[in-house]
Amino acid sequence: MSQDQILFACLQDSCYFKLSGELRYTNASGMDDLIEQLFEQEQPACARVVVDLNEATFMDSTHIGLLASLARHCQQHDLPKPTLFSTQPEINELLLGLCLDDAFDFVQQATNPSIDLTAVQSEANTDNEQGLMILRAHEALIELNNKNESEFRSVVDLLKQQLK
């Protein structure tokens, strides 16, 4: 499967995300909306979160920020760390370099999910809505640690300035 897509299923209080192909900000709004829906209530829809990146070939910082946001939501709701599966060396190097292994249980092994997953569609957003989503994702990234703060602070500041 080389198609760029985000798949999702919720089964017995466990939420499964499968991200594949090239994951760019242009196809991130569906995942952003889904994360917000899952965690908007006091009692979230997920008691456990699993993310499968084994078929991802590229991830931009917006998608990595969405993963950071997902981990932050789990922490805020006193849920276990989400589990992240990835066997892609380039993706793993990027995620480890941005310390996502601190926010996730990082598992470098293949998966063979036997559950039915549904495609998450990205909505057509205005430029301002897209900018706000990118800003939130990068703010979640810099909240992970000081290294990310120094690396992405200028991006966040620029986005804030442009969105005024």
PDB file of C-alpha atoms in Angstrom:
ATOM      1  CA  MET A   1       0.000   0.000   0.000  1.00  0.00           C
ATOM      2  CA  SER A   2       1.777   3.151  -1.156  1.00  0.00           C
ATOM      3  CA  GLN A   3      -1.290   5.353  -1.210  1.00  0.00           C
ATOM      4  CA  ASP A   4      -1.155   8.448   0.984  1.00  0.00           C
ATOM      5  CA  GLN A   5      -3.839   7.940   3.573  1.00  0.00           C
ATOM      6  CA  ILE A   6      -4.897   7.996   7.167  1.00  0.00           C
ATOM      7  CA  LEU A   7      -6.989   5.073   8.402  1.00  0.00           C
ATOM      8  CA  PHE A   8      -8.759   4.775  11.742  1.00  0.00           C
ATOM      9  CA  ALA A   9     -10.769   2.337  13.843  1.00  0.00           C
ATOM     10  CA  CYS A  10     -12.069   2.343  17.387  1.00  0.00           C
ATOM     11  CA  LEU A  11     -12.558  -1.131  18.822  1.00  0.00           C
ATOM     12  CA  GLN A  12     -13.254  -1.937  22.472  1.00  0.00           C
ATOM     13  CA  ASP A  13     -12.075   1.480  23.708  1.00  0.00           C
ATOM     14  CA  SER A  14      -8.846   1.208  21.692  1.00  0.00           C
ATOM     15  CA  CYS A  15      -8.201   3.677  18.890  1.00  0.00           C
ATOM     16  CA  TYR A  16      -6.037   2.601  15.973  1.00  0.00           C
ATOM     17  CA  PHE A  17      -4.441   5.010  13.501  1.00  0.00           C
ATOM     18  CA  LYS A  18      -2.640   3.722  10.405  1.00  0.00           C
ATOM     19  CA  LEU A  19      -0.766   6.352   8.437  1.00  0.00           C
ATOM     20  CA  SER A  20       0.765   5.505   5.089  1.00  0.00           C
ATOM     21  CA  GLY A  21       2.498   7.168   2.174  1.00  0.00           C
ATOM     22  CA  GLU A  22       3.595  10.782   2.224  1.00  0.00           C
ATOM     23  CA  LEU A  23       2.160  12.580   5.234  1.00  0.00           C
ATOM     24  CA  ARG A  24       2.159  16.313   4.531  1.00  0.00           C
ATOM     25  CA  TYR A  25       0.286  19.248   6.039  1.00  0.00           C
ATOM     26  CA  THR A  26      -1.963  19.257   2.963  1.00  0.00           C
ATOM     27  CA  ASN A  27      -3.569  15.971   4.080  1.00  0.00           C
ATOM     28  CA  ALA A  28      -3.469  16.529   7.853  1.00  0.00           C
ATOM     29  CA  SER A  29      -6.787  18.252   8.581  1.00  0.00           C
ATOM     30  CA  GLY A  30      -8.785  15.010   8.823  1.00  0.00           C
ATOM     31  CA  MET A  31      -6.463  13.587  11.460  1.00  0.00           C
ATOM     32  CA  ASP A  32      -6.423  16.888  13.358  1.00  0.00           C
ATOM     33  CA  ASP A  33     -10.236  16.986  13.412  1.00  0.00           C
ATOM     34  CA  LEU A  34     -10.440  13.328  14.479  1.00  0.00           C
ATOM     35  CA  ILE A  35      -8.008  13.822  17.375  1.00  0.00           C
ATOM     36  CA  GLU A  36     -10.018  16.799  18.610  1.00  0.00           C
ATOM     37  CA  GLN A  37     -13.297  14.823  18.376  1.00  0.00           C
ATOM     38  CA  LEU A  38     -11.871  11.836  20.230  1.00  0.00           C
ATOM     39  CA  PHE A  39     -10.640  13.918  23.156  1.00  0.00           C
ATOM     40  CA  GLU A  40     -13.105  16.812  23.343  1.00  0.00           C
ATOM     41  CA  GLN A  41     -15.198  15.195  26.070  1.00  0.00           C
ATOM     42  CA  GLU A  42     -14.131  14.727  29.657  1.00  0.00           C
ATOM     43  CA  GLN A  43     -14.264  10.950  29.110  1.00  0.00           C
ATOM     44  CA  PRO A  44     -12.385  10.395  25.811  1.00  0.00           C
ATOM     45  CA  ALA A  45     -13.480   7.834  23.227  1.00  0.00           C
ATOM     46  CA  CYS A  46     -10.130   6.051  23.599  1.00  0.00           C
ATOM     47  CA  ALA A  47      -8.736   4.265  26.614  1.00  0.00           C
ATOM     48  CA  ARG A  48      -5.703   3.157  24.582  1.00  0.00           C
ATOM     49  CA  VAL A  49      -4.144   4.575  21.386  1.00  0.00           C
ATOM     50  CA  VAL A  50      -2.058   2.736  18.781  1.00  0.00           C
ATOM     51  CA  VAL A  51      -0.381   4.400  15.791  1.00  0.00           C
ATOM     52  CA  ASP A  52       1.024   2.352  12.906  1.00  0.00           C
ATOM     53  CA  LEU A  53       3.566   4.163  10.721  1.00  0.00           C
ATOM     54  CA  ASN A  54       5.023   1.058   9.071  1.00  0.00           C
ATOM     55  CA  GLU A  55       3.800   2.155   5.636  1.00  0.00           C
ATOM     56  CA  ALA A  56       4.633   5.843   6.001  1.00  0.00           C
ATOM     57  CA  THR A  57       7.296   6.999   3.544  1.00  0.00           C
ATOM     58  CA  PHE A  58       7.544  10.679   4.568  1.00  0.00           C
ATOM     59  CA  MET A  59       6.313  12.815   7.484  1.00  0.00           C
ATOM     60  CA  ASP A  60       6.441  16.565   7.705  1.00  0.00           C
ATOM     61  CA  SER A  61       6.611  18.435  10.989  1.00  0.00           C
ATOM     62  CA  THR A  62       2.857  19.080  10.990  1.00  0.00           C
ATOM     63  CA  HIS A  63       2.089  15.354  11.149  1.00  0.00           C
ATOM     64  CA  ILE A  64       4.760  14.837  13.785  1.00  0.00           C
ATOM     65  CA  GLY A  65       3.124  17.659  15.736  1.00  0.00           C
ATOM     66  CA  LEU A  66      -0.230  15.898  15.422  1.00  0.00           C
ATOM     67  CA  LEU A  67       1.376  12.808  16.953  1.00  0.00           C
ATOM     68  CA  ALA A  68       2.715  14.984  19.773  1.00  0.00           C
ATOM     69  CA  SER A  69      -0.787  16.407  20.237  1.00  0.00           C
ATOM     70  CA  LEU A  70      -2.232  12.889  20.382  1.00  0.00           C
ATOM     71  CA  ALA A  71       0.301  11.922  23.070  1.00  0.00           C
ATOM     72  CA  ARG A  72      -0.441  15.118  25.017  1.00  0.00           C
ATOM     73  CA  HIS A  73      -4.187  14.373  24.972  1.00  0.00           C
ATOM     74  CA  CYS A  74      -3.502  10.874  26.316  1.00  0.00           C
ATOM     75  CA  GLN A  75      -1.361  12.330  29.108  1.00  0.00           C
ATOM     76  CA  GLN A  76      -3.972  14.981  29.987  1.00  0.00           C
ATOM     77  CA  HIS A  77      -6.636  12.273  30.311  1.00  0.00           C
ATOM     78  CA  ASP A  78      -4.378   9.983  32.405  1.00  0.00           C
ATOM     79  CA  LEU A  79      -4.291   7.342  29.678  1.00  0.00           C
ATOM     80  CA  PRO A  80      -1.297   5.089  29.046  1.00  0.00           C
ATOM     81  CA  LYS A  81       1.338   6.322  26.615  1.00  0.00           C
ATOM     82  CA  PRO A  82       0.182   5.650  23.068  1.00  0.00           C
ATOM     83  CA  THR A  83       1.998   2.846  21.246  1.00  0.00           C
ATOM     84  CA  LEU A  84       3.729   3.753  17.988  1.00  0.00           C
ATOM     85  CA  PHE A  85       4.853   1.095  15.497  1.00  0.00           C
ATOM     86  CA  SER A  86       7.416   1.983  12.842  1.00  0.00           C
ATOM     87  CA  THR A  87       9.974  -0.033  10.920  1.00  0.00           C
ATOM     88  CA  GLN A  88      10.923   2.798   8.537  1.00  0.00           C
ATOM     89  CA  PRO A  89      14.527   3.876   9.278  1.00  0.00           C
ATOM     90  CA  GLU A  90      14.110   7.452   7.993  1.00  0.00           C
ATOM     91  CA  ILE A  91      10.839   7.962   9.890  1.00  0.00           C
ATOM     92  CA  ASN A  92      12.327   6.433  13.050  1.00  0.00           C
ATOM     93  CA  GLU A  93      15.396   8.678  12.883  1.00  0.00           C
ATOM     94  CA  LEU A  94      13.140  11.720  12.564  1.00  0.00           C
ATOM     95  CA  LEU A  95      10.815  10.675  15.406  1.00  0.00           C
ATOM     96  CA  LEU A  96      13.683   9.768  17.730  1.00  0.00           C
ATOM     97  CA  GLY A  97      15.469  13.013  16.868  1.00  0.00           C
ATOM     98  CA  LEU A  98      12.373  14.939  17.985  1.00  0.00           C
ATOM     99  CA  CYS A  99      12.070  12.809  21.162  1.00  0.00           C
ATOM    100  CA  LEU A 100       8.728  11.218  20.331  1.00  0.00           C
ATOM    101  CA  ASP A 101      10.054   8.096  22.035  1.00  0.00           C
ATOM    102  CA  ASP A 102       9.544  10.034  25.298  1.00  0.00           C
ATOM    103  CA  ALA A 103       5.842  10.523  24.527  1.00  0.00           C
ATOM    104  CA  PHE A 104       5.114   7.113  22.953  1.00  0.00           C
ATOM    105  CA  ASP A 105       5.907   3.478  23.601  1.00  0.00           C
ATOM    106  CA  PHE A 106       8.031   3.153  20.476  1.00  0.00           C
ATOM    107  CA  VAL A 107       7.995  -0.321  18.876  1.00  0.00           C
ATOM    108  CA  GLN A 108      10.157  -1.045  15.849  1.00  0.00           C
ATOM    109  CA  GLN A 109       8.354  -4.061  14.457  1.00  0.00           C
ATOM    110  CA  ALA A 110       5.889  -4.900  11.728  1.00  0.00           C
ATOM    111  CA  THR A 111       2.157  -5.056  12.328  1.00  0.00           C
ATOM    112  CA  ASN A 112      -0.528  -7.195  10.817  1.00  0.00           C
ATOM    113  CA  PRO A 113      -3.791  -5.582  11.867  1.00  0.00           C
ATOM    114  CA  SER A 114      -6.851  -7.721  11.339  1.00  0.00           C
ATOM    115  CA  ILE A 115      -9.356  -4.963  12.023  1.00  0.00           C
ATOM    116  CA  ASP A 116     -11.377  -2.975   9.533  1.00  0.00           C
ATOM    117  CA  LEU A 117     -10.027   0.535   9.253  1.00  0.00           C
ATOM    118  CA  THR A 118     -11.901   3.473   7.753  1.00  0.00           C
ATOM    119  CA  ALA A 119     -10.256   6.212   5.704  1.00  0.00           C
ATOM    120  CA  VAL A 120     -10.144   9.602   7.405  1.00  0.00           C
ATOM    121  CA  GLN A 121     -10.964  12.317   4.898  1.00  0.00           C
ATOM    122  CA  SER A 122      -9.290  15.705   5.029  1.00  0.00           C
ATOM    123  CA  GLU A 123     -11.693  18.587   4.834  1.00  0.00           C
ATOM    124  CA  ALA A 124     -11.095  21.579   2.604  1.00  0.00           C
ATOM    125  CA  ASN A 125      -9.971  24.255   5.032  1.00  0.00           C
ATOM    126  CA  THR A 126      -9.525  27.956   4.503  1.00  0.00           C
ATOM    127  CA  ASP A 127      -5.948  29.201   4.533  1.00  0.00           C
ATOM    128  CA  ASN A 128      -6.525  30.585   8.029  1.00  0.00           C
ATOM    129  CA  GLU A 129      -7.935  27.263   9.339  1.00  0.00           C
ATOM    130  CA  GLN A 130      -5.003  25.398   7.806  1.00  0.00           C
ATOM    131  CA  GLY A 131      -2.573  27.881   9.349  1.00  0.00           C
ATOM    132  CA  LEU A 132      -4.167  27.442  12.792  1.00  0.00           C
ATOM    133  CA  MET A 133      -3.906  23.638  12.487  1.00  0.00           C
ATOM    134  CA  ILE A 134      -0.223  23.887  11.528  1.00  0.00           C
ATOM    135  CA  LEU A 135       0.356  26.286  14.439  1.00  0.00           C
ATOM    136  CA  ARG A 136      -1.326  23.949  16.969  1.00  0.00           C
ATOM    137  CA  ALA A 137       0.693  20.980  15.677  1.00  0.00           C
ATOM    138  CA  HIS A 138       3.980  22.853  16.014  1.00  0.00           C
ATOM    139  CA  GLU A 139       3.063  24.156  19.465  1.00  0.00           C
ATOM    140  CA  ALA A 140       2.461  20.542  20.527  1.00  0.00           C
ATOM    141  CA  LEU A 141       5.888  19.635  19.144  1.00  0.00           C
ATOM    142  CA  ILE A 142       7.717  22.339  21.071  1.00  0.00           C
ATOM    143  CA  GLU A 143       5.938  21.340  24.281  1.00  0.00           C
ATOM    144  CA  LEU A 144       7.656  17.938  24.145  1.00  0.00           C
ATOM    145  CA  ASN A 145      11.095  19.233  25.153  1.00  0.00           C
ATOM    146  CA  ASN A 146      13.606  22.082  25.104  1.00  0.00           C
ATOM    147  CA  LYS A 147      15.358  20.814  21.970  1.00  0.00           C
ATOM    148  CA  ASN A 148      12.135  21.022  19.971  1.00  0.00           C
ATOM    149  CA  GLU A 149      11.449  24.418  21.528  1.00  0.00           C
ATOM    150  CA  SER A 150      14.678  25.826  20.092  1.00  0.00           C
ATOM    151  CA  GLU A 151      14.179  24.062  16.765  1.00  0.00           C
ATOM    152  CA  PHE A 152      10.570  25.129  16.096  1.00  0.00           C
ATOM    153  CA  ARG A 153      10.136  28.390  18.063  1.00  0.00           C
ATOM    154  CA  SER A 154      10.868  30.523  14.977  1.00  0.00           C
ATOM    155  CA  VAL A 155       8.274  28.574  12.959  1.00  0.00           C
ATOM    156  CA  VAL A 156       5.638  29.069  15.674  1.00  0.00           C
ATOM    157  CA  ASP A 157       6.437  32.771  15.989  1.00  0.00           C
ATOM    158  CA  LEU A 158       6.244  33.252  12.219  1.00  0.00           C
ATOM    159  CA  LEU A 159       2.921  31.399  12.019  1.00  0.00           C
ATOM    160  CA  LYS A 160       1.486  33.504  14.837  1.00  0.00           C
ATOM    161  CA  GLN A 161       2.606  36.671  13.080  1.00  0.00           C
ATOM    162  CA  GLN A 162       1.079  35.569   9.760  1.00  0.00           C
ATOM    163  CA  LEU A 163      -2.214  34.540  11.378  1.00  0.00           C
ATOM    164  CA  LYS A 164      -2.809  37.925  13.054  1.00  0.00           C
TER     165      LYS A 164
END
